[in-house]
Coordinates of C-alpha atoms and ligand atoms in Angstrom, one line a residue:
M1 CA -35.8 27.7 42.5
T2 CA -34.7 26.0 40.1
D3 CA -33.7 24.9 36.2
E4 CA -31.4 22.9 34.7
T5 CA -28.7 24.4 35.3
S6 CA -28.8 26.4 38.8
W7 CA -30.1 26.2 42.8
S8 CA -30.8 28.6 44.9
G9 CA -32.6 26.6 47.4
D10 CA -31.7 25.5 50.7
V11 CA -30.3 22.5 50.9
D12 CA -30.9 19.6 53.9
W13 CA -27.5 17.8 54.2
D14 CA -29.4 15.5 57.5
E15 CA -32.5 14.6 54.8
L16 CA -29.6 13.6 52.6
R17 CA -28.1 11.6 54.9
A18 CA -30.9 9.8 55.5
A19 CA -31.6 8.8 52.3
A20 CA -27.7 7.6 51.5
T21 CA -28.5 5.9 54.5
E22 CA -32.1 4.1 54.0
A23 CA -30.2 3.0 50.3
M24 CA -27.0 1.5 52.2
R25 CA -29.3 -0.9 53.6
H26 CA -29.9 -2.0 49.9
A27 CA -26.4 -2.1 49.2
Y28 CA -25.4 -6.3 47.7
A29 CA -21.1 -6.4 48.8
P30 CA -20.9 -9.6 49.7
Y31 CA -17.0 -9.1 49.0
S32 CA -15.5 -5.9 50.3
R33 CA -18.4 -6.4 53.3
Y34 CA -18.3 -2.6 52.6
R35 CA -22.1 -1.1 52.6
V36 CA -22.0 2.4 50.5
G37 CA -25.5 4.2 50.2
A38 CA -25.5 7.5 47.8
A39 CA -28.2 9.9 47.6
A40 CA -28.3 13.4 45.7
L41 CA -30.8 16.6 45.2
V42 CA -32.0 16.7 41.7
S43 CA -33.0 20.1 40.3
D44 CA -36.2 20.0 40.9
G45 CA -36.2 19.4 44.0
R46 CA -36.1 15.3 44.1
I47 CA -34.2 13.4 45.8
V48 CA -32.5 9.8 43.7
S49 CA -30.1 7.4 45.2
G50 CA -28.0 4.6 45.1
C51 CA -26.3 1.9 46.3
N52 CA -23.4 -0.7 45.8
V53 CA -23.7 -3.6 44.0
E54 CA -21.3 -5.8 44.0
N55 CA -19.7 -8.7 41.6
A56 CA -18.0 -12.5 42.1
A57 CA -15.8 -10.1 39.1
Y58 CA -14.3 -8.1 41.4
G59 CA -13.7 -5.8 38.4
V60 CA -17.8 -5.4 37.2
T61 CA -18.5 -4.3 40.9
L62 CA -20.8 -0.7 40.9
C63 CA -20.4 1.9 42.8
A64 CA -23.7 3.1 44.6
E65 CA -23.2 6.8 42.5
C66 CA -23.6 4.3 39.5
G67 CA -27.2 3.3 40.9
L68 CA -28.1 6.5 41.9
V69 CA -27.2 8.2 38.1
S70 CA -29.3 5.3 36.5
E71 CA -31.7 7.2 39.2
L72 CA -31.5 10.4 38.4
H73 CA -32.0 9.7 33.9
R74 CA -34.7 7.1 35.1
S75 CA -37.2 8.7 37.0
G76 CA -37.0 12.5 34.9
G77 CA -33.7 13.7 34.5
G78 CA -32.4 17.0 35.8
R79 CA -29.3 17.8 37.1
L80 CA -27.5 17.1 40.3
V81 CA -27.7 19.9 42.9
A82 CA -26.1 18.2 46.2
F83 CA -24.6 15.6 46.9
V84 CA -23.6 12.8 49.8
C85 CA -22.4 9.3 50.5
V86 CA -22.2 7.2 53.1
D87 CA -21.0 3.9 54.5
G88 CA -22.4 1.0 56.4
Q89 CA -22.5 3.1 59.6
G90 CA -24.3 6.2 57.4
A91 CA -20.6 8.4 58.6
T92 CA -19.8 10.6 55.7
I93 CA -17.5 9.1 53.7
M94 CA -15.8 10.8 49.5
P95 CA -16.6 9.5 46.2
C96 CA -14.4 7.9 44.6
G97 CA -12.1 9.0 41.7
R98 CA -13.8 7.3 39.0
C99 CA -17.8 9.1 40.9
R100 CA -16.0 12.3 41.0
Q101 CA -16.2 12.3 36.9
L102 CA -19.7 10.0 36.7
L103 CA -20.8 13.0 39.3
F104 CA -19.8 15.9 37.3
E105 CA -21.1 14.8 33.9
H106 CA -24.4 15.4 35.5
A107 CA -24.3 17.9 38.3
V108 CA -25.8 22.2 38.0
P109 CA -22.2 24.5 37.7
G110 CA -20.8 24.1 41.3
M111 CA -22.3 21.4 42.5
L112 CA -22.3 20.9 46.2
L113 CA -20.7 17.5 48.2
E114 CA -20.9 16.9 51.7
T115 CA -17.4 15.4 52.4
V116 CA -14.9 14.7 55.0
S117 CA -13.6 17.8 55.3
G118 CA -17.5 19.6 55.0
I119 CA -19.3 21.1 52.3
R120 CA -17.1 21.3 48.9
T121 CA -18.0 21.9 45.4
M122 CA -17.6 19.8 42.7
D123 CA -14.8 21.9 40.9
E124 CA -12.9 21.6 44.7
V125 CA -13.1 17.2 44.6
L126 CA -12.6 18.0 40.9
P127 CA -10.4 20.1 39.2
D128 CA -9.7 21.5 35.7
A129 CA -12.6 18.8 35.1
F130 CA -12.4 16.8 31.6
G131 CA -15.9 16.9 30.2
P132 CA -18.3 17.3 27.4
R133 CA -17.8 21.0 26.6
D134 CA -14.1 19.3 25.4
L135 CA -15.3 17.4 23.7
E136 CA -17.8 20.4 22.2
E137 CA -14.4 22.0 21.2
A138 CA -12.6 19.2 20.1
G139 CA -15.7 19.5 17.3
R140 CA -16.7 15.9 18.1
Ligands
THU1 N1 -17.6 2.1 46.4 C1 -18.9 2.5 46.1 O1 -19.9 2.3 46.5 N2 -18.6 4.1 45.9 C2 -17.7 5.4 46.2 O2 -17.7 6.5 45.9 C3 -16.4 4.2 46.5 C4 -16.4 3.0 46.7 C5 -17.6 0.8 46.8 C6 -17.3 -0.3 46.0 C7 -17.2 -1.6 46.8 O3 -18.6 -2.4 46.3 C8 -17.2 -1.3 48.2 O4 -17.1 0.2 47.8 C9 -15.2 -1.3 48.1 O5 -14.9 -0.3 47.6

């Protein structure tokens, strides 16, 4: 059962990791040669994914999570309920700090992540996150 703010189903982590690994194979990483794939389960049950896309102007590089969030919206919206990202060997890695913030904005409360130290919640990997609510409370 799902809606926009919760998820009460099971998470098939093997399926998610496989989707992330498949996405990683499309990475454009000629500069770092560090390929990343990310995949997430969405609140309606679909899976979205993304890969990193680097740029000759290094700072313009898009992390795999950027592609994933773009895919989330392009394919119908909803919220992320479970997330994993992998390196070029298909091993689970941590999302970078910037991408934790990016994911937080589009996650259900309590979104799960497969991390290098096991399954964690969004709040564990980005405690006391700044988010949309802070702007609302400030009347913006
Ligand atoms: N990278 C990601 O795609 N996601 C992360 O969360 C960590 C870093 C990419 C960016 C860059 O193309 C490469 O990994 C090396 O930093």
